[in-house]
Amino acid sequence: MKKVIKNPILPGFYPDPSICKADGCFYLICSSFELHPGIPIFRSRDLAHWEQIGNVMTKENGFHVKANTFTGGVMAPTIRYYDGTFYIINTNFSDRGNYIVTAEDPAGPWSEPYWLDDVPGIDASLFIDEDGSAYILGTGNVVKRAEGNMERGIWLCEFDLQAMKLTGEPTAIWDSALRNAASPEAPHLYHKDGYYYLVIAEGGTEHYHSVTVARSREIKGWYEGFPGNPVMTHRQMGYDCEIANVGHADLVETDSGSWYAVMLASRTIGGYYKNLGRETYICPVKWERGWPVFSPGTEKIEWEYEADPDLPWTEELMEEEQITDQLPANWCFWGTPYGDFWKVENGEISLKCLSRRINEPLKCLLDESENGRKDDCVSFIGRRVTGIDYRFSCRMDFTPQENETAGLVLLQASDHQYRMEKSLKDGEEVLRVILSWSEMDVPPHFPNFKSETKEKVLAEIPAPSADVELCVEVEGQDFNFFYEENGQRCTVYEHADGRLINPEIVGCMTGMMAGVFASGNGKESGNRAVFSGISYQDATV
């Protein structure tokens, strides 16, 4: 059988990948935004098969993240390994900003955050040279032009790994491959053959996203851009491409001297829609005349590559995802779950009807008082949607009281969602399918952000008995809601349009979640919804 690496290597909402190598294994982490636990971590020996071995940020190391727009929280982490210790640097917009956590075992436990109050900006990255000297890179308005204007670029500063402090003054080392390029960010630094190589993203994480590279003999630069930049992008392929917004790369070298790059990209579904958000892809890298060539021969991301023959091949294990007395590592809360509103036991998830609505009106991500709140939990547990076609189902035991709802939800950013929920109407239990969305003029991280959340009831029928299976089946952008009772399929609503919860304003920062929820919709309640037999199945990946 031909051994190949299939893209995406991490399907679904796993953006901003960063990779390192230690003791014959590769370790990869991704952004998790407002999900808890945060920063999933994966291990592989062959770069093709990845096993999630845990989550870096948990309640045990004080992780706080606020449920709001789904696009805040933590993003763009970097993982590095040096002298027996793993380091992760990251930014938490729900807390104090930039921080580092460390571990001897990448599966955990990880340390509590060392807060880097002296590190400004976003996408901070850590570089540790062969002699142990450490540096932090970041982004900001640090490049001074002749006319006196300060433009966006990349800075570097020495860093004390013991004191966890910057030493010296930040130095601007590069701006971008294109003059005045949008969003030069996500810097990563490597030392090879007498050069320091700087790899960044530019063009913004949407359609014009790209990977560019520069180099310098001296670590503090100024860095010389590669004449062949960008080294990876799909922006020239138009809006009909199946893989879009490629960028944000990190490099790794195997023990035998082969090089690979991991990066984010999005599959487009039924047009230029990115339901799954930004996923993790990989390509081989070849060095020619002192510069890296990504995906040699095609210079675009391919759906598969021949596996590296020097790496030990791991046969894929088809493990069934089971909820027992604990959640699988890939199941998450939306925001840190303070209090006792949830319970996982005997394969069941029990959720209390908290007062918060599942589609609470959005708050500006710049509102620090809102992001710091710990009394505004949402009663939701779910997992990432990883396929274009899939089925999500469960049984629900729930007797609603006034205002209460519970059920299944397909959750996208900024209150864009489909729900199939049980509630009361005129004293009678009903089962409804609801489309929810938000109207906004600017993204939630802009000043003066305002939005209005709206809903439309697509279907409403008398609620079936408790002993039924609630289901949603998705084929591309065709969403179908039904329940099964005594082997019979009973339609609730057919052909809901998935594009309605994935408009351009949502972007692709995050992807869809499939989960279960319960809410008192403005009223606190001790009533609970109990979900059993929860199943997610991809038809395609």
Coordinates of C-alpha atoms in Angstrom, one line a residue:
M1 CA 0.0 0.0 0.0
K2 CA 1.3 3.4 -0.9
K3 CA 2.1 5.5 2.1
V4 CA 1.0 9.1 1.9
I5 CA 0.4 12.1 4.1
K6 CA -3.1 13.3 3.5
N7 CA -4.1 17.0 3.9
P8 CA -5.5 18.4 6.0
I9 CA -3.5 16.6 8.6
L10 CA -5.8 18.1 11.3
P11 CA -9.2 18.6 9.8
G12 CA -11.6 21.1 11.3
F13 CA -11.0 24.2 13.4
Y14 CA -7.3 23.8 14.2
P15 CA -5.6 27.0 13.0
D16 CA -2.2 28.7 13.5
P17 CA -0.2 25.4 13.8
S18 CA 3.2 25.4 15.4
I19 CA 5.5 22.3 15.5
C20 CA 8.7 21.1 17.1
K21 CA 10.7 17.8 17.4
A22 CA 11.9 16.0 20.5
D23 CA 13.2 12.5 21.1
G24 CA 12.0 11.1 17.8
C25 CA 8.5 12.6 17.9
F26 CA 6.9 15.6 16.4
Y27 CA 4.6 17.8 18.6
L28 CA 2.0 20.2 17.1
I29 CA -0.2 22.8 18.8
C30 CA -3.0 25.1 17.5
S31 CA -5.1 28.1 18.5
S32 CA -8.3 27.4 20.4
F33 CA -9.7 30.9 20.8
E34 CA -12.6 30.8 23.3
L35 CA -12.6 27.1 23.8
H36 CA -11.7 25.4 27.1
P37 CA -9.5 23.6 27.6
G38 CA -7.1 25.5 25.4
I39 CA -4.3 24.8 23.0
P40 CA -4.8 21.2 21.9
I41 CA -1.4 19.3 21.6
F42 CA -0.8 16.4 19.2
R43 CA 2.0 13.9 18.7
S44 CA 3.2 12.0 15.6
R45 CA 6.2 9.9 14.5
D46 CA 5.4 10.0 10.7
L47 CA 3.9 13.5 10.2
A48 CA 0.8 11.7 8.7
H49 CA -1.0 10.4 11.8
W50 CA -1.6 12.7 14.7
E51 CA -2.8 11.7 18.2
Q52 CA -4.1 14.3 20.6
I53 CA -2.3 13.8 23.8
G54 CA -3.9 16.5 25.8
N55 CA -4.6 20.2 26.1
V56 CA -2.0 22.7 27.3
M57 CA -4.3 25.3 29.1
T58 CA -6.6 23.9 31.7
K59 CA -8.3 24.8 35.0
E60 CA -5.3 23.2 36.7
N61 CA -2.9 25.9 35.4
G62 CA -5.4 28.8 35.9
F63 CA -6.7 29.1 32.3
H64 CA -9.4 31.7 31.9
V65 CA -11.2 32.4 28.7
K66 CA -14.5 34.2 28.1
A67 CA -17.3 33.0 25.9
N68 CA -18.3 35.9 23.7
T69 CA -18.0 36.0 19.9
F70 CA -16.1 32.7 19.6
T71 CA -13.2 34.6 18.0
G72 CA -11.5 36.0 21.1
G73 CA -9.4 34.2 23.7
V74 CA -6.1 32.6 22.8
M75 CA -4.5 32.5 19.3
A76 CA -1.2 32.0 17.5
P77 CA 0.9 29.9 19.9
T78 CA 4.5 28.8 19.3
I79 CA 6.0 25.6 20.7
R80 CA 9.7 25.0 21.1
Y81 CA 11.9 22.4 22.8
Y82 CA 15.3 22.9 24.3
D83 CA 17.4 20.9 26.8
G84 CA 14.6 18.8 28.2
T85 CA 11.9 21.5 28.4
F86 CA 9.0 22.4 26.2
Y87 CA 8.1 26.0 25.9
I88 CA 4.8 27.5 24.6
I89 CA 4.4 31.3 24.1
N90 CA 0.9 32.6 23.4
T91 CA -1.5 35.5 23.8
N92 CA -4.7 35.3 25.9
F93 CA -7.0 38.2 25.0
S94 CA -9.4 37.2 27.8
D95 CA -6.6 37.6 30.4
R96 CA -3.3 39.5 30.8
G97 CA -2.0 39.1 27.3
N98 CA 1.3 37.4 26.4
Y99 CA 2.6 34.5 28.5
I100 CA 4.8 31.4 28.5
V101 CA 4.1 28.0 29.9
T102 CA 6.6 25.1 30.3
A103 CA 6.5 21.3 30.7
E104 CA 8.9 18.4 30.7
D105 CA 6.2 16.1 29.4
P106 CA 4.2 17.6 26.5
A107 CA 1.2 15.6 27.6
G108 CA 1.3 17.7 30.8
P109 CA 1.0 19.0 33.3
W110 CA 2.0 22.4 32.0
S111 CA 3.1 25.2 34.4
E112 CA 1.0 28.1 35.3
P113 CA 1.5 31.1 33.0
Y114 CA 4.6 33.3 33.3
W115 CA 2.9 36.5 32.3
L116 CA 5.1 38.6 30.0
D117 CA 3.9 42.1 30.9
D118 CA 6.9 43.6 29.0
V119 CA 6.0 41.8 25.7
P120 CA 3.7 43.9 23.5
G121 CA 1.6 43.1 20.5
I122 CA 0.3 39.8 19.1
D123 CA 1.7 36.6 17.7
A124 CA 4.8 36.6 20.0
S125 CA 7.2 33.8 19.1
L126 CA 10.1 32.2 20.9
F127 CA 13.5 31.3 19.4
I128 CA 16.3 29.5 21.3
D129 CA 19.6 29.3 19.5
E130 CA 22.1 26.4 19.7
D131 CA 24.0 28.0 22.5
G132 CA 20.9 28.5 24.6
S133 CA 20.5 32.2 24.0
A134 CA 16.8 33.1 23.7
Y135 CA 14.9 35.7 21.9
I136 CA 11.3 36.8 21.5
L137 CA 9.9 38.0 18.2
G138 CA 6.7 40.0 17.8
T139 CA 4.7 42.4 15.6
G140 CA 4.0 46.0 15.9
N141 CA 4.4 49.5 14.4
V142 CA 8.2 49.3 14.7
V143 CA 9.6 50.1 11.2
K144 CA 10.5 53.8 10.8
R145 CA 10.3 55.2 7.3
A146 CA 12.3 58.1 5.9
E147 CA 9.2 60.4 6.1
G148 CA 9.0 59.6 9.9
N149 CA 6.0 57.3 9.7
M150 CA 6.0 54.1 11.8
E151 CA 4.8 51.1 9.9
R152 CA 4.0 47.5 10.8
G153 CA 6.8 45.0 11.0
I154 CA 8.6 42.4 13.0
W155 CA 10.8 43.1 16.1
L156 CA 13.2 40.9 18.0
C157 CA 14.6 41.2 21.6
E158 CA 16.8 39.1 23.8
F159 CA 14.9 37.1 26.5
D160 CA 16.0 35.7 29.8
L161 CA 14.5 32.1 30.1
Q162 CA 15.2 32.0 33.8
A163 CA 13.7 35.4 34.7
M164 CA 11.1 35.2 32.0
K165 CA 11.9 38.8 31.1
L166 CA 13.0 40.8 28.0
T167 CA 16.6 42.1 28.2
G168 CA 17.7 45.0 26.1
E169 CA 15.6 46.9 23.7
P170 CA 13.4 45.5 20.9
T171 CA 14.9 45.8 17.4
A172 CA 13.0 46.1 14.2
I173 CA 14.4 43.4 11.9
W174 CA 12.0 43.3 8.8
D175 CA 8.8 44.7 7.5
S176 CA 7.4 42.4 4.8
A177 CA 8.0 41.0 1.3
L178 CA 5.5 43.4 -0.3
R179 CA 5.8 47.1 0.6
N180 CA 3.0 48.1 3.0
A181 CA 1.8 44.5 3.0
A182 CA -1.3 43.9 5.2
S183 CA -0.7 42.2 8.6
P184 CA 2.9 41.1 8.7
E185 CA 2.7 38.7 11.6
A186 CA 3.3 35.2 13.0
P187 CA 7.1 35.4 12.9
H188 CA 9.2 32.2 13.4
L189 CA 13.0 32.1 13.4
Y190 CA 15.4 29.3 12.4
H191 CA 19.2 29.0 12.3
K192 CA 20.6 27.1 9.4
D193 CA 23.9 27.1 7.5
G194 CA 25.2 30.3 8.9
Y195 CA 21.9 32.3 8.3
Y196 CA 19.0 33.2 10.5
Y197 CA 15.8 32.6 8.5
L198 CA 12.7 34.6 9.4
V199 CA 9.3 33.1 8.2
I200 CA 6.2 35.2 8.6
A201 CA 2.6 35.5 7.4
E202 CA 1.4 38.5 5.5
G203 CA -1.6 39.6 3.5
G204 CA -4.1 38.9 6.3
T205 CA -5.5 35.5 7.2
E206 CA -8.2 35.6 4.5
H207 CA -7.9 35.2 0.8
Y208 CA -4.6 37.1 0.4
H209 CA -2.8 35.2 3.1
S210 CA 0.7 34.1 2.3
V211 CA 4.1 32.8 3.7
T212 CA 7.2 34.9 3.1
V213 CA 10.8 34.5 4.2
A214 CA 13.8 36.6 4.8
R215 CA 17.4 35.9 6.1
S216 CA 20.3 37.6 7.8
R217 CA 23.8 36.5 8.9
E218 CA 23.2 38.5 12.1
I219 CA 20.3 37.6 14.3
K220 CA 19.3 41.3 14.8
G221 CA 19.3 41.9 11.0
W222 CA 18.1 43.9 9.0
Y223 CA 16.8 40.8 7.1
E224 CA 17.0 40.4 3.3
G225 CA 13.8 39.2 1.7
F226 CA 13.8 36.2 -0.7
P227 CA 13.5 37.5 -4.3
G228 CA 11.0 34.6 -4.9
N229 CA 8.5 35.6 -2.2
P230 CA 5.9 34.5 -1.3
V231 CA 7.1 30.9 -0.8
M232 CA 3.5 29.7 -0.3
T233 CA 0.1 31.3 -1.1
H234 CA -3.1 30.3 -2.9
R235 CA -4.3 33.9 -3.5
Q236 CA -3.4 33.7 -7.2
M237 CA -5.8 30.8 -7.7
G238 CA -8.9 32.9 -7.4
Y239 CA -12.1 32.3 -5.4
D240 CA -12.9 29.0 -7.0
C241 CA -10.0 27.2 -5.4
E242 CA -10.8 24.3 -3.1
I243 CA -8.1 25.2 -0.6
A244 CA -8.0 28.9 0.4
N245 CA -6.1 31.5 2.5
V246 CA -2.9 29.4 2.9
G247 CA -0.4 30.9 5.3
H248 CA 1.0 31.1 8.9
A249 CA 3.7 28.5 8.5
D250 CA 6.2 26.8 10.9
L251 CA 9.1 24.6 9.9
V252 CA 10.6 21.4 11.3
E253 CA 13.6 19.3 10.3
T254 CA 13.5 15.5 10.6
D255 CA 16.5 13.5 12.0
S256 CA 17.5 12.5 8.5
G257 CA 17.6 16.2 7.4
S258 CA 14.3 16.5 5.5
W259 CA 12.3 19.6 6.1
Y260 CA 8.5 20.2 6.3
A261 CA 6.2 23.1 6.9
V262 CA 2.9 23.1 8.7
M263 CA 0.5 25.9 8.0
L264 CA -3.2 26.9 8.1
A265 CA -5.7 26.9 5.2
S266 CA -9.4 26.4 4.6
R267 CA -11.4 24.1 2.5
T268 CA -14.2 25.9 0.6
I269 CA -17.6 24.3 0.5
G270 CA -20.4 25.1 -1.9
G271 CA -18.7 28.3 -3.1
Y272 CA -16.4 30.5 -1.1
Y273 CA -17.7 29.4 2.3
K274 CA -15.4 28.1 5.0
N275 CA -17.6 26.2 7.4
L276 CA -14.7 24.3 8.9
G277 CA -12.6 27.4 9.6
R278 CA -8.9 27.2 9.3
E279 CA -7.4 23.8 9.3
T280 CA -3.8 22.4 9.6
Y281 CA -1.9 21.4 6.4
I282 CA 1.6 20.2 5.7
C283 CA 4.0 20.2 2.7
P284 CA 7.6 19.2 2.1
V285 CA 10.3 21.9 1.9
K286 CA 13.4 21.8 -0.2
W287 CA 16.4 24.1 0.3
E288 CA 17.8 25.5 -2.9
R289 CA 20.6 28.1 -3.2
G290 CA 20.1 29.1 0.4
W291 CA 16.3 29.5 0.3
P292 CA 13.3 27.3 1.2
V293 CA 11.1 26.0 -1.6
F294 CA 7.6 25.0 -0.3
S295 CA 5.9 22.0 -2.0
P296 CA 8.6 21.6 -4.7
G297 CA 7.4 21.2 -8.2
T298 CA 3.9 22.7 -7.7
E299 CA 4.4 25.5 -5.1
K300 CA 0.8 24.9 -3.9
I301 CA -0.7 22.7 -1.2
E302 CA -1.5 19.3 -2.5
W303 CA -4.1 16.9 -1.1
E304 CA -1.5 14.3 -0.4
Y305 CA 2.3 13.8 -0.5
E306 CA 4.4 10.7 -0.5
A307 CA 5.3 9.9 3.1
D308 CA 8.9 10.4 4.3
P309 CA 10.5 6.9 4.0
D310 CA 13.0 7.7 6.8
L311 CA 10.2 8.1 9.3
P312 CA 8.6 5.2 11.1
W313 CA 5.1 4.6 9.6
T314 CA 2.2 4.4 12.1
E315 CA -0.9 2.5 11.0
E316 CA -4.0 4.6 11.4
L317 CA -6.0 3.5 14.5
M318 CA -9.8 3.9 14.0
E319 CA -10.6 4.7 17.6
E320 CA -14.3 5.3 18.4
E321 CA -14.9 8.5 20.2
Q322 CA -16.6 7.6 23.4
I323 CA -17.9 9.7 26.3
T324 CA -17.6 7.7 29.5
D325 CA -16.9 9.3 32.9
Q326 CA -14.9 12.0 31.3
L327 CA -14.9 14.0 28.1
P328 CA -12.5 13.0 25.3
A329 CA -9.6 15.4 24.8
N330 CA -11.2 16.9 21.7
W331 CA -14.5 17.9 23.5
C332 CA -14.6 21.4 24.8
F333 CA -16.6 24.0 26.7
W334 CA -17.2 27.5 25.3
G335 CA -15.4 29.6 27.9
T336 CA -14.0 28.4 31.2
P337 CA -16.7 26.3 32.9
Y338 CA -16.9 27.9 36.3
G339 CA -19.2 26.3 38.8
D340 CA -21.0 22.9 38.8
F341 CA -23.4 23.4 35.8
W342 CA -22.1 20.2 34.0
K343 CA -21.5 16.6 34.8
V344 CA -20.2 13.7 32.7
E345 CA -21.0 10.3 34.1
N346 CA -21.8 6.8 32.7
G347 CA -21.6 8.1 29.1
E348 CA -24.0 10.9 29.7
I349 CA -23.6 14.7 29.7
S350 CA -25.8 16.6 32.1
L351 CA -26.2 20.3 31.7
K352 CA -27.9 22.8 34.0
C353 CA -30.1 25.5 32.5
L354 CA -28.0 28.5 33.2
S355 CA -29.5 31.9 32.7
R356 CA -27.2 32.8 29.8
R357 CA -28.7 32.3 26.3
I358 CA -26.8 30.1 23.8
N359 CA -26.9 33.2 21.5
E360 CA -26.2 35.9 24.0
P361 CA -25.7 39.3 22.3
L362 CA -22.1 39.9 21.3
K363 CA -19.8 42.2 23.2
C364 CA -16.8 44.1 21.7
L365 CA -13.6 42.1 22.1
L366 CA -11.9 45.2 23.3
D367 CA -14.1 45.4 26.3
E368 CA -11.7 44.2 29.0
S369 CA -14.3 44.2 31.8
E370 CA -16.5 41.8 29.8
N371 CA -13.6 39.5 28.8
G372 CA -12.6 39.2 32.5
R373 CA -16.0 38.1 33.8
K374 CA -16.2 34.7 35.5
D375 CA -20.0 34.7 36.3
D376 CA -21.3 34.4 32.7
C377 CA -20.9 30.8 31.7
V378 CA -22.7 29.2 28.8
S379 CA -24.0 25.7 29.3
F380 CA -22.5 24.1 26.2
I381 CA -20.2 21.2 25.5
G382 CA -19.2 20.2 22.0
R383 CA -16.5 19.2 19.5
R384 CA -15.1 20.5 16.3
V385 CA -16.8 19.7 13.0
T386 CA -14.1 18.0 11.0
G387 CA -15.9 16.8 7.8
I388 CA -17.8 18.4 4.9
D389 CA -20.4 15.7 5.2
Y390 CA -21.3 14.4 8.7
R391 CA -24.0 13.2 11.1
F392 CA -24.4 14.4 14.7
S393 CA -27.0 12.9 17.1
C394 CA -27.9 12.1 20.7
R395 CA -30.8 11.2 23.0
M396 CA -32.0 14.0 25.3
D397 CA -34.0 13.6 28.5
F398 CA -35.4 17.1 29.2
T399 CA -38.6 18.4 30.6
P400 CA -38.6 22.2 30.0
Q401 CA -40.1 24.7 32.3
E402 CA -41.0 28.3 31.4
N403 CA -38.4 29.9 29.1
E404 CA -36.0 26.9 29.2
T405 CA -34.5 25.3 26.1
A406 CA -32.1 22.5 25.4
G407 CA -30.9 20.5 22.4
L408 CA -28.4 20.2 19.7
V409 CA -26.5 23.2 18.2
L410 CA -24.2 23.7 15.3
L411 CA -22.3 26.7 16.4
Q412 CA -20.3 29.2 14.3
A413 CA -18.8 32.6 15.2
S414 CA -20.7 35.7 16.2
D415 CA -24.0 34.0 17.1
H416 CA -24.4 32.2 13.7
Q417 CA -25.9 28.9 14.5
Y418 CA -28.6 26.2 13.8
R419 CA -30.3 24.7 16.8
M420 CA -32.8 21.9 17.3
E421 CA -34.2 22.4 20.7
K422 CA -37.1 21.5 23.0
S423 CA -39.1 24.2 24.8
L424 CA -42.5 25.1 26.0
K425 CA -45.2 26.9 24.0
D426 CA -48.6 27.6 25.6
G427 CA -47.8 25.0 28.2
E428 CA -47.0 22.3 25.6
E429 CA -43.6 20.8 24.7
V430 CA -42.5 21.6 21.2
L431 CA -39.4 20.7 19.1
R432 CA -38.1 23.6 17.0
V433 CA -35.4 24.2 14.5
I434 CA -34.0 27.8 14.7
L435 CA -31.6 29.8 12.6
S436 CA -29.7 32.4 14.6
W437 CA -27.4 35.1 13.2
S438 CA -25.9 38.5 14.0
E439 CA -25.9 41.6 11.9
M440 CA -22.8 43.9 12.3
D441 CA -21.0 46.6 10.4
V442 CA -17.4 45.9 11.6
P443 CA -15.7 42.8 13.2
P444 CA -15.9 42.4 17.0
H445 CA -12.3 43.4 17.5
F446 CA -12.9 46.9 16.1
P447 CA -13.7 49.9 18.2
N448 CA -17.3 51.0 18.4
F449 CA -18.4 47.4 17.5
K450 CA -22.2 46.9 17.6
S451 CA -24.3 44.0 16.6
E452 CA -27.9 42.8 16.6
T453 CA -28.7 39.1 17.1
K454 CA -31.7 37.8 15.2
E455 CA -33.6 34.5 15.1
K456 CA -36.0 32.7 12.8
V457 CA -38.0 29.7 13.7
L458 CA -37.8 27.4 10.7
A459 CA -39.9 24.5 12.1
E460 CA -42.0 23.8 15.2
I461 CA -43.7 20.5 15.9
P462 CA -45.2 18.8 19.0
A463 CA -42.2 17.3 20.9
P464 CA -41.8 13.6 20.6
S465 CA -41.2 11.4 23.6
A466 CA -38.0 11.6 25.5
D467 CA -36.8 8.2 24.2
V468 CA -35.9 9.5 20.7
E469 CA -32.7 10.3 18.9
L470 CA -32.2 13.9 17.8
C471 CA -30.2 14.1 14.6
V472 CA -28.7 16.5 12.0
E473 CA -27.2 15.3 8.8
V474 CA -25.1 17.6 6.7
E475 CA -24.0 17.2 3.1
G476 CA -22.0 20.2 2.1
Q477 CA -24.3 23.2 2.7
D478 CA -27.4 21.0 3.0
F479 CA -28.5 20.7 6.6
N480 CA -31.3 18.3 7.5
F481 CA -32.9 18.0 11.0
F482 CA -34.9 15.0 12.1
Y483 CA -35.5 12.5 15.0
E484 CA -35.6 8.8 15.0
E485 CA -38.2 6.8 17.0
N486 CA -38.7 3.0 16.8
G487 CA -36.5 2.9 13.8
Q488 CA -38.6 5.5 11.9
R489 CA -37.1 8.7 10.6
C490 CA -39.3 11.8 11.3
T491 CA -38.4 15.0 9.5
V492 CA -38.4 18.2 11.5
Y493 CA -36.8 20.5 8.8
E494 CA -35.1 19.7 5.5
H495 CA -32.5 21.6 3.4
A496 CA -31.5 24.3 5.7
D497 CA -28.8 26.4 4.0
G498 CA -25.4 26.1 5.7
R499 CA -24.2 29.2 3.9
L500 CA -26.4 31.3 6.1
I501 CA -24.3 30.7 9.2
N502 CA -21.0 31.1 7.3
P503 CA -21.3 34.5 5.6
E504 CA -18.2 36.6 4.7
I505 CA -18.6 38.7 7.8
V506 CA -17.9 35.6 10.0
G507 CA -14.6 35.0 8.1
C508 CA -12.7 31.8 8.9
M509 CA -10.9 32.6 12.2
T510 CA -12.8 29.7 13.8
G511 CA -14.8 26.8 12.5
M512 CA -18.1 25.1 13.4
M513 CA -18.7 23.2 16.6
A514 CA -21.3 20.5 17.0
G515 CA -22.6 20.3 20.6
V516 CA -25.3 20.1 23.2
F517 CA -26.7 23.0 25.3
A518 CA -29.2 24.0 28.0
S519 CA -30.4 27.4 28.9
G520 CA -32.9 29.2 31.1
N521 CA -32.8 32.1 28.7
G522 CA -32.5 34.9 31.2
K523 CA -33.6 32.9 34.3
E524 CA -31.3 30.7 36.5
S525 CA -32.7 27.2 37.0
G526 CA -31.8 24.0 38.6
N527 CA -33.4 22.0 35.8
R528 CA -31.1 19.9 33.8
A529 CA -31.0 18.3 30.3
V530 CA -29.3 14.9 30.1
F531 CA -27.7 13.8 26.8
S532 CA -26.8 10.2 26.1
G533 CA -25.7 8.2 23.1
I534 CA -23.9 11.2 21.7
S535 CA -22.4 10.4 18.3
Y536 CA -20.4 12.4 15.7
Q537 CA -19.6 10.6 12.4
D538 CA -17.8 12.1 9.4
A539 CA -18.8 10.8 6.0
T540 CA -15.8 12.5 4.4
V541 CA -12.7 14.2 5.8

